[in-house]
Amino acid sequence: MGRDRVMGAERTPLIAGNWKMYKTEAQSEGYIQALLPRVSSVSGVDIAVCVPYTDLRAMVDSARGSRVEVYAQNMHHEPQGAFTGEISALMLSELDVAGVVLGHSERRQLFGETDKALALKVPAALEAGIAPILCVGESEEERDEGETERKLRHQIGEDLAGVRDERLAEVTIAYEPIWAIGTGRVATPEQAQEAIAFVRALVGGRSPAAAEQVRILYGGSVKPDNAAELLELPDVDGALVGGASLEAESFAAIVAAAQS
Ligand code: PGA
């Protein structure tokens, strides 16, 4: 598997499906019934589906006792307050939601999500017992201008500023180059490994122990036919999957690739 580190850190891969704004509650039910038997014999891989708020309760109920954990796709950092249209970590944890995607590039680009807000959201999720997946990544223009590392340094520095070193390893980071999201244009294994090793080194700048333990996923046009070569990279600890997570069969195939 190529996951053995010099220090012997063993990181369980995570395959997380990001549904975005797809599937009503009724549609989610058919999906989970199709997914569960396909992943019931999988071992050594954590599985999550990140679903719209309106699907959370039904999905948590249907997935209970299975290997599949249910995540939300955003949350507010305050437990409650006058924040019309927002959902808090407290509300998610009462539903037994296991985790939350934070800082997805669509939220940053289309809904004005800021690094300042993420610096509050990531620790708030940890505090509430909700596992955060923090998304980072550069645009095509930033990559072309040689700005990838500067962007990643900025995002990791700002977004994790409120997390104590002892808890850094509890955050999952997803490296998602924006030019690879929903485009079918997957990063090459070299690009993915290089960026993810850089992110790990950034975490290592704060805590070498956390760098060994922290899970870093690749995201951006992961499909059943390219998953294996990405997942075998030494620093890649799983995938955040958009389009290919919408069908139970293709999502299960990516989970299987993480196991082999
Ligand atoms: P994609 O999306 O797999 O459809 O490229 C990834 C993501 O947005 O997390």
mmCIF file of C-alpha atoms and ligand atoms in Angstrom:
data_model
loop_
_atom_site.group_PDB
_atom_site.id
_atom_site.type_symbol
_atom_site.label_atom_id
_atom_site.label_comp_id
_atom_site.label_asym_id
_atom_site.label_seq_id
_atom_site.Cartn_x
_atom_site.Cartn_y
_atom_site.Cartn_z
ATOM 1 C CA MET A 1 0.000 0.000 0.000
ATOM 2 C CA GLY A 2 2.969 2.320 0.380
ATOM 3 C CA ARG A 3 1.499 3.846 3.512
ATOM 4 C CA ASP A 4 4.209 2.774 5.909
ATOM 5 C CA ARG A 5 6.139 5.790 7.059
ATOM 6 C CA VAL A 6 9.612 5.960 8.443
ATOM 7 C CA MET A 7 8.003 6.675 11.785
ATOM 8 C CA GLY A 8 5.540 3.835 11.278
ATOM 9 C CA ALA A 9 2.465 6.069 11.124
ATOM 10 C CA GLU A 10 -0.472 4.098 9.781
ATOM 11 C CA ARG A 11 -3.208 6.325 8.440
ATOM 12 C CA THR A 12 -6.548 4.751 7.585
ATOM 13 C CA PRO A 13 -7.624 6.041 4.169
ATOM 14 C CA LEU A 14 -10.870 7.996 3.961
ATOM 15 C CA ILE A 15 -13.060 7.987 0.883
ATOM 16 C CA ALA A 16 -15.592 10.797 1.170
ATOM 17 C CA GLY A 17 -18.334 11.437 -1.360
ATOM 18 C CA ASN A 18 -19.369 15.062 -1.744
ATOM 19 C CA TRP A 19 -22.880 15.114 -3.170
ATOM 20 C CA LYS A 20 -23.032 18.924 -3.388
ATOM 21 C CA MET A 21 -26.614 20.060 -4.103
ATOM 22 C CA TYR A 22 -27.772 16.715 -5.469
ATOM 23 C CA LYS A 23 -30.374 14.233 -4.182
ATOM 24 C CA THR A 24 -33.591 14.840 -2.332
ATOM 25 C CA GLU A 25 -34.285 12.850 0.821
ATOM 26 C CA ALA A 26 -36.270 10.300 -1.210
ATOM 27 C CA GLN A 27 -33.419 9.922 -3.696
ATOM 28 C CA SER A 28 -30.862 9.537 -0.918
ATOM 29 C CA GLU A 29 -32.682 6.499 0.440
ATOM 30 C CA GLY A 30 -32.314 4.492 -2.771
ATOM 31 C CA TYR A 31 -28.646 5.449 -2.876
ATOM 32 C CA ILE A 32 -27.787 4.277 0.619
ATOM 33 C CA GLN A 33 -29.640 0.995 0.117
ATOM 34 C CA ALA A 34 -27.547 0.433 -3.015
ATOM 35 C CA LEU A 35 -24.287 1.478 -1.340
ATOM 36 C CA LEU A 36 -24.423 -0.443 1.937
ATOM 37 C CA PRO A 37 -24.237 -3.992 0.510
ATOM 38 C CA ARG A 38 -21.453 -2.901 -1.850
ATOM 39 C CA VAL A 39 -19.197 -1.742 0.990
ATOM 40 C CA SER A 40 -20.250 -4.108 3.783
ATOM 41 C CA SER A 41 -17.182 -6.334 3.461
ATOM 42 C CA VAL A 42 -14.674 -3.490 3.056
ATOM 43 C CA SER A 43 -12.062 -3.184 5.776
ATOM 44 C CA GLY A 44 -9.299 -0.731 6.468
ATOM 45 C CA VAL A 45 -11.049 2.170 4.724
ATOM 46 C CA ASP A 46 -13.209 4.862 6.311
ATOM 47 C CA ILE A 47 -16.211 5.870 4.204
ATOM 48 C CA ALA A 48 -18.221 9.082 4.398
ATOM 49 C CA VAL A 49 -20.995 10.655 2.378
ATOM 50 C CA CYS A 50 -21.295 14.444 2.640
ATOM 51 C CA VAL A 51 -24.917 15.252 1.915
ATOM 52 C CA PRO A 52 -27.334 18.202 1.820
ATOM 53 C CA TYR A 53 -28.764 19.229 5.216
ATOM 54 C CA THR A 54 -32.226 17.962 4.288
ATOM 55 C CA ASP A 55 -30.868 14.441 3.741
ATOM 56 C CA LEU A 56 -28.903 14.211 6.989
ATOM 57 C CA ARG A 57 -31.468 12.690 9.321
ATOM 58 C CA ALA A 58 -32.634 10.008 6.891
ATOM 59 C CA MET A 59 -29.079 9.143 5.898
ATOM 60 C CA VAL A 60 -27.849 8.904 9.490
ATOM 61 C CA ASP A 61 -30.766 6.589 10.315
ATOM 62 C CA SER A 62 -30.225 4.393 7.261
ATOM 63 C CA ALA A 63 -26.458 4.188 7.658
ATOM 64 C CA ARG A 64 -26.507 3.523 11.416
ATOM 65 C CA GLY A 65 -24.471 0.446 12.308
ATOM 66 C CA SER A 66 -22.788 0.382 8.882
ATOM 67 C CA ARG A 67 -19.312 1.471 7.787
ATOM 68 C CA VAL A 68 -20.684 4.610 6.188
ATOM 69 C CA GLU A 69 -20.525 7.876 8.115
ATOM 70 C CA VAL A 70 -22.658 10.868 7.249
ATOM 71 C CA TYR A 71 -21.146 14.349 6.955
ATOM 72 C CA ALA A 72 -22.607 17.785 6.267
ATOM 73 C CA GLN A 73 -21.147 20.182 3.694
ATOM 74 C CA ASN A 74 -20.908 23.385 5.757
ATOM 75 C CA MET A 75 -21.735 24.811 9.194
ATOM 76 C CA HIS A 76 -21.636 28.068 11.145
ATOM 77 C CA HIS A 77 -19.082 28.447 13.933
ATOM 78 C CA GLU A 78 -21.521 29.664 16.592
ATOM 79 C CA PRO A 79 -23.697 27.119 18.422
ATOM 80 C CA GLN A 80 -26.758 29.344 17.936
ATOM 81 C CA GLY A 81 -27.643 32.928 17.181
ATOM 82 C CA ALA A 82 -29.258 35.389 14.801
ATOM 83 C CA PHE A 83 -27.731 33.910 11.624
ATOM 84 C CA THR A 84 -30.611 33.382 9.228
ATOM 85 C CA GLY A 85 -30.155 30.368 6.986
ATOM 86 C CA GLU A 86 -27.228 28.912 8.911
ATOM 87 C CA ILE A 87 -26.767 25.560 10.674
ATOM 88 C CA SER A 88 -24.569 25.030 13.752
ATOM 89 C CA ALA A 89 -22.297 22.209 14.874
ATOM 90 C CA LEU A 90 -24.655 21.675 17.800
ATOM 91 C CA MET A 91 -27.517 21.015 15.379
ATOM 92 C CA LEU A 92 -25.375 18.576 13.420
ATOM 93 C CA SER A 93 -24.121 16.697 16.452
ATOM 94 C CA GLU A 94 -27.650 16.197 17.791
ATOM 95 C CA LEU A 95 -28.417 14.389 14.531
ATOM 96 C CA ASP A 96 -25.330 12.166 15.023
ATOM 97 C CA VAL A 97 -23.667 13.707 11.995
ATOM 98 C CA ALA A 98 -20.048 12.531 12.089
ATOM 99 C CA GLY A 99 -18.284 15.286 10.207
ATOM 100 C CA VAL A 100 -18.453 18.328 7.973
ATOM 101 C CA VAL A 101 -16.771 19.618 4.823
ATOM 102 C CA LEU A 102 -15.386 23.115 5.407
ATOM 103 C CA GLY A 103 -14.000 25.596 2.908
ATOM 104 C CA HIS A 104 -14.933 23.748 -0.271
ATOM 105 C CA SER A 105 -13.821 25.864 -3.233
ATOM 106 C CA GLU A 106 -17.432 26.249 -4.364
ATOM 107 C CA ARG A 107 -18.275 27.831 -1.017
ATOM 108 C CA ARG A 108 -15.193 30.030 -1.215
ATOM 109 C CA GLN A 109 -15.811 31.119 -4.818
ATOM 110 C CA LEU A 110 -19.611 31.260 -5.012
ATOM 111 C CA PHE A 111 -20.669 32.047 -1.437
ATOM 112 C CA GLY A 112 -17.884 34.229 -0.112
ATOM 113 C CA GLU A 113 -16.453 31.761 2.419
ATOM 114 C CA THR A 114 -13.363 33.401 3.904
ATOM 115 C CA ASP A 115 -10.239 32.103 5.588
ATOM 116 C CA LYS A 116 -11.252 34.213 8.577
ATOM 117 C CA ALA A 117 -14.542 32.314 8.879
ATOM 118 C CA LEU A 118 -12.768 28.990 8.437
ATOM 119 C CA ALA A 119 -10.360 29.856 11.238
ATOM 120 C CA LEU A 120 -13.447 29.867 13.485
ATOM 121 C CA LYS A 121 -15.317 26.968 11.882
ATOM 122 C CA VAL A 122 -12.562 24.346 12.033
ATOM 123 C CA PRO A 123 -12.007 24.587 15.817
ATOM 124 C CA ALA A 124 -15.767 24.893 16.406
ATOM 125 C CA ALA A 125 -16.325 21.606 14.578
ATOM 126 C CA LEU A 126 -13.604 19.864 16.624
ATOM 127 C CA GLU A 127 -15.032 21.290 19.825
ATOM 128 C CA ALA A 128 -18.464 19.865 18.958
ATOM 129 C CA GLY A 129 -17.079 16.439 18.087
ATOM 130 C CA ILE A 130 -17.742 16.890 14.366
ATOM 131 C CA ALA A 131 -14.798 15.764 12.224
ATOM 132 C CA PRO A 132 -13.790 18.537 9.830
ATOM 133 C CA ILE A 133 -12.555 18.030 6.264
ATOM 134 C CA LEU A 134 -10.839 21.309 5.388
ATOM 135 C CA CYS A 135 -10.551 21.895 1.632
ATOM 136 C CA VAL A 136 -7.647 23.843 0.173
ATOM 137 C CA GLY A 137 -6.323 24.267 -3.335
ATOM 138 C CA GLU A 138 -5.188 26.646 -6.035
ATOM 139 C CA SER A 139 -6.944 27.981 -9.129
ATOM 140 C CA GLU A 140 -5.641 27.333 -12.623
ATOM 141 C CA GLU A 141 -4.331 30.880 -12.812
ATOM 142 C CA GLU A 142 -2.474 30.493 -9.514
ATOM 143 C CA ARG A 143 -0.875 27.255 -10.724
ATOM 144 C CA ASP A 144 0.146 28.843 -14.030
ATOM 145 C CA GLU A 145 1.748 31.724 -12.164
ATOM 146 C CA GLY A 146 3.690 29.429 -9.863
ATOM 147 C CA GLU A 147 1.572 30.504 -6.892
ATOM 148 C CA THR A 148 0.397 27.046 -5.769
ATOM 149 C CA GLU A 149 2.639 26.789 -2.721
ATOM 150 C CA ARG A 150 1.967 30.350 -1.635
ATOM 151 C CA LYS A 151 -1.795 29.714 -1.824
ATOM 152 C CA LEU A 152 -1.568 26.471 0.135
ATOM 153 C CA ARG A 153 0.678 28.051 2.765
ATOM 154 C CA HIS A 154 -1.785 30.890 3.163
ATOM 155 C CA GLN A 155 -4.864 28.664 3.441
ATOM 156 C CA ILE A 156 -3.301 26.131 5.809
ATOM 157 C CA GLY A 157 -1.822 28.901 7.932
ATOM 158 C CA GLU A 158 -5.035 30.909 8.235
ATOM 159 C CA ASP A 159 -7.659 28.179 8.319
ATOM 160 C CA LEU A 160 -5.924 26.084 10.994
ATOM 161 C CA ALA A 161 -4.728 29.026 13.095
ATOM 162 C CA GLY A 162 -7.402 28.382 15.736
ATOM 163 C CA VAL A 163 -6.611 24.679 16.124
ATOM 164 C CA ARG A 164 -4.189 23.752 18.890
ATOM 165 C CA ASP A 165 -1.190 21.647 17.791
ATOM 166 C CA GLU A 166 -2.449 18.675 19.848
ATOM 167 C CA ARG A 167 -5.640 18.573 17.800
ATOM 168 C CA LEU A 168 -4.220 19.248 14.330
ATOM 169 C CA ALA A 169 -4.171 15.564 13.417
ATOM 170 C CA GLU A 170 -7.943 15.350 13.999
ATOM 171 C CA VAL A 171 -8.526 17.580 10.993
ATOM 172 C CA THR A 172 -8.668 15.901 7.600
ATOM 173 C CA ILE A 173 -7.319 18.127 4.848
ATOM 174 C CA ALA A 174 -8.497 17.767 1.254
ATOM 175 C CA TYR A 175 -6.183 19.129 -1.418
ATOM 176 C CA GLU A 176 -8.461 20.008 -4.309
ATOM 177 C CA PRO A 177 -6.929 21.931 -7.212
ATOM 178 C CA ILE A 178 -9.833 24.067 -8.414
ATOM 179 C CA TRP A 179 -8.996 23.399 -12.064
ATOM 180 C CA ALA A 180 -9.571 19.681 -11.470
ATOM 181 C CA ILE A 181 -12.990 19.973 -9.798
ATOM 182 C CA GLY A 182 -15.859 18.861 -12.003
ATOM 183 C CA THR A 183 -13.706 19.275 -15.111
ATOM 184 C CA GLY A 184 -12.634 15.697 -15.766
ATOM 185 C CA ARG A 185 -9.097 17.083 -15.694
ATOM 186 C CA VAL A 186 -7.525 15.132 -12.843
ATOM 187 C CA ALA A 187 -4.168 16.193 -11.396
ATOM 188 C CA THR A 188 -1.317 13.954 -12.474
ATOM 189 C CA PRO A 189 -0.036 11.641 -9.732
ATOM 190 C CA GLU A 190 3.113 13.796 -9.609
ATOM 191 C CA GLN A 191 1.115 17.002 -9.120
ATOM 192 C CA ALA A 192 -1.082 15.424 -6.448
ATOM 193 C CA GLN A 193 1.823 13.900 -4.545
ATOM 194 C CA GLU A 194 3.878 17.077 -4.710
ATOM 195 C CA ALA A 195 1.098 19.338 -3.434
ATOM 196 C CA ILE A 196 -0.014 16.932 -0.730
ATOM 197 C CA ALA A 197 3.537 16.367 0.505
ATOM 198 C CA PHE A 198 3.852 20.154 0.656
ATOM 199 C CA VAL A 199 0.657 20.419 2.725
ATOM 200 C CA ARG A 200 1.982 17.721 5.041
ATOM 201 C CA ALA A 201 5.222 19.639 5.427
ATOM 202 C CA LEU A 202 3.224 22.767 6.319
ATOM 203 C CA VAL A 203 1.478 20.845 9.094
ATOM 204 C CA GLY A 204 4.902 19.513 10.095
ATOM 205 C CA GLY A 205 6.110 23.067 10.510
ATOM 206 C CA ARG A 206 3.716 23.305 13.431
ATOM 207 C CA SER A 207 3.859 19.738 14.712
ATOM 208 C CA PRO A 208 5.971 16.901 13.275
ATOM 209 C CA ALA A 209 3.772 14.374 15.106
ATOM 210 C CA ALA A 210 0.604 15.825 13.588
ATOM 211 C CA ALA A 211 2.155 15.723 10.119
ATOM 212 C CA GLU A 212 2.657 11.977 10.501
ATOM 213 C CA GLN A 213 -0.923 11.413 11.588
ATOM 214 C CA VAL A 214 -2.979 13.940 9.654
ATOM 215 C CA ARG A 215 -4.987 12.551 6.770
ATOM 216 C CA ILE A 216 -4.675 14.453 3.504
ATOM 217 C CA LEU A 217 -7.072 13.575 0.690
ATOM 218 C CA TYR A 218 -6.887 14.364 -2.989
ATOM 219 C CA GLY A 219 -10.019 15.730 -4.677
ATOM 220 C CA GLY A 220 -10.809 16.738 -8.242
ATOM 221 C CA SER A 221 -12.194 14.434 -10.947
ATOM 222 C CA VAL A 222 -11.476 11.223 -9.022
ATOM 223 C CA LYS A 223 -13.159 8.361 -10.898
ATOM 224 C CA PRO A 224 -13.091 4.563 -10.592
ATOM 225 C CA ASP A 225 -10.514 4.349 -13.380
ATOM 226 C CA ASN A 226 -8.007 6.840 -11.950
ATOM 227 C CA ALA A 227 -8.533 6.274 -8.211
ATOM 228 C CA ALA A 228 -5.996 3.495 -7.723
ATOM 229 C CA GLU A 229 -3.002 5.414 -9.071
ATOM 230 C CA LEU A 230 -3.845 8.424 -6.897
ATOM 231 C CA LEU A 231 -4.582 6.424 -3.768
ATOM 232 C CA GLU A 232 -1.305 4.522 -3.893
ATOM 233 C CA LEU A 233 0.744 7.733 -3.688
ATOM 234 C CA PRO A 234 2.724 7.839 -0.449
ATOM 235 C CA ASP A 235 1.172 11.012 0.963
ATOM 236 C CA VAL A 236 -2.388 10.566 -0.330
ATOM 237 C CA ASP A 237 -4.667 9.236 2.402
ATOM 238 C CA GLY A 238 -7.902 9.031 0.479
ATOM 239 C CA ALA A 239 -10.149 11.021 -1.811
ATOM 240 C CA LEU A 240 -12.901 13.605 -1.765
ATOM 241 C CA VAL A 241 -15.122 12.558 -4.646
ATOM 242 C CA GLY A 242 -17.763 14.749 -6.244
ATOM 243 C CA GLY A 243 -19.429 13.586 -9.462
ATOM 244 C CA ALA A 244 -18.377 9.953 -9.178
ATOM 245 C CA SER A 245 -19.907 9.700 -5.692
ATOM 246 C CA LEU A 246 -23.436 10.286 -6.987
ATOM 247 C CA GLU A 247 -23.826 6.703 -8.194
ATOM 248 C CA ALA A 248 -23.454 4.048 -5.491
ATOM 249 C CA GLU A 249 -21.684 1.726 -7.886
ATOM 250 C CA SER A 250 -18.916 4.101 -8.945
ATOM 251 C CA PHE A 251 -18.460 5.368 -5.376
ATOM 252 C CA ALA A 252 -18.137 1.772 -4.132
ATOM 253 C CA ALA A 253 -15.557 1.110 -6.862
ATOM 254 C CA ILE A 254 -13.444 3.997 -5.559
ATOM 255 C CA VAL A 255 -13.782 2.655 -2.009
ATOM 256 C CA ALA A 256 -12.591 -0.717 -3.292
ATOM 257 C CA ALA A 257 -9.590 0.952 -4.949
ATOM 258 C CA ALA A 258 -8.601 2.392 -1.564
ATOM 259 C CA GLN A 259 -8.628 -1.053 -0.053
ATOM 260 C CA SER A 260 -6.488 -2.802 -2.618
HETATM 261 P P1 PGA B 1 -15.389 16.210 -8.659
HETATM 262 O O1 PGA B 1 -15.609 17.130 -7.372
HETATM 263 O O2 PGA B 1 -14.963 14.849 -8.170
HETATM 264 O O3 PGA B 1 -16.720 16.171 -9.348
HETATM 265 O O4 PGA B 1 -14.321 16.850 -9.474
HETATM 266 C C1 PGA B 1 -14.727 17.068 -6.276
HETATM 267 C C2 PGA B 1 -15.181 18.010 -5.197
HETATM 268 O O5 PGA B 1 -15.752 19.076 -5.513
HETATM 269 O O6 PGA B 1 -15.003 17.747 -4.000
#
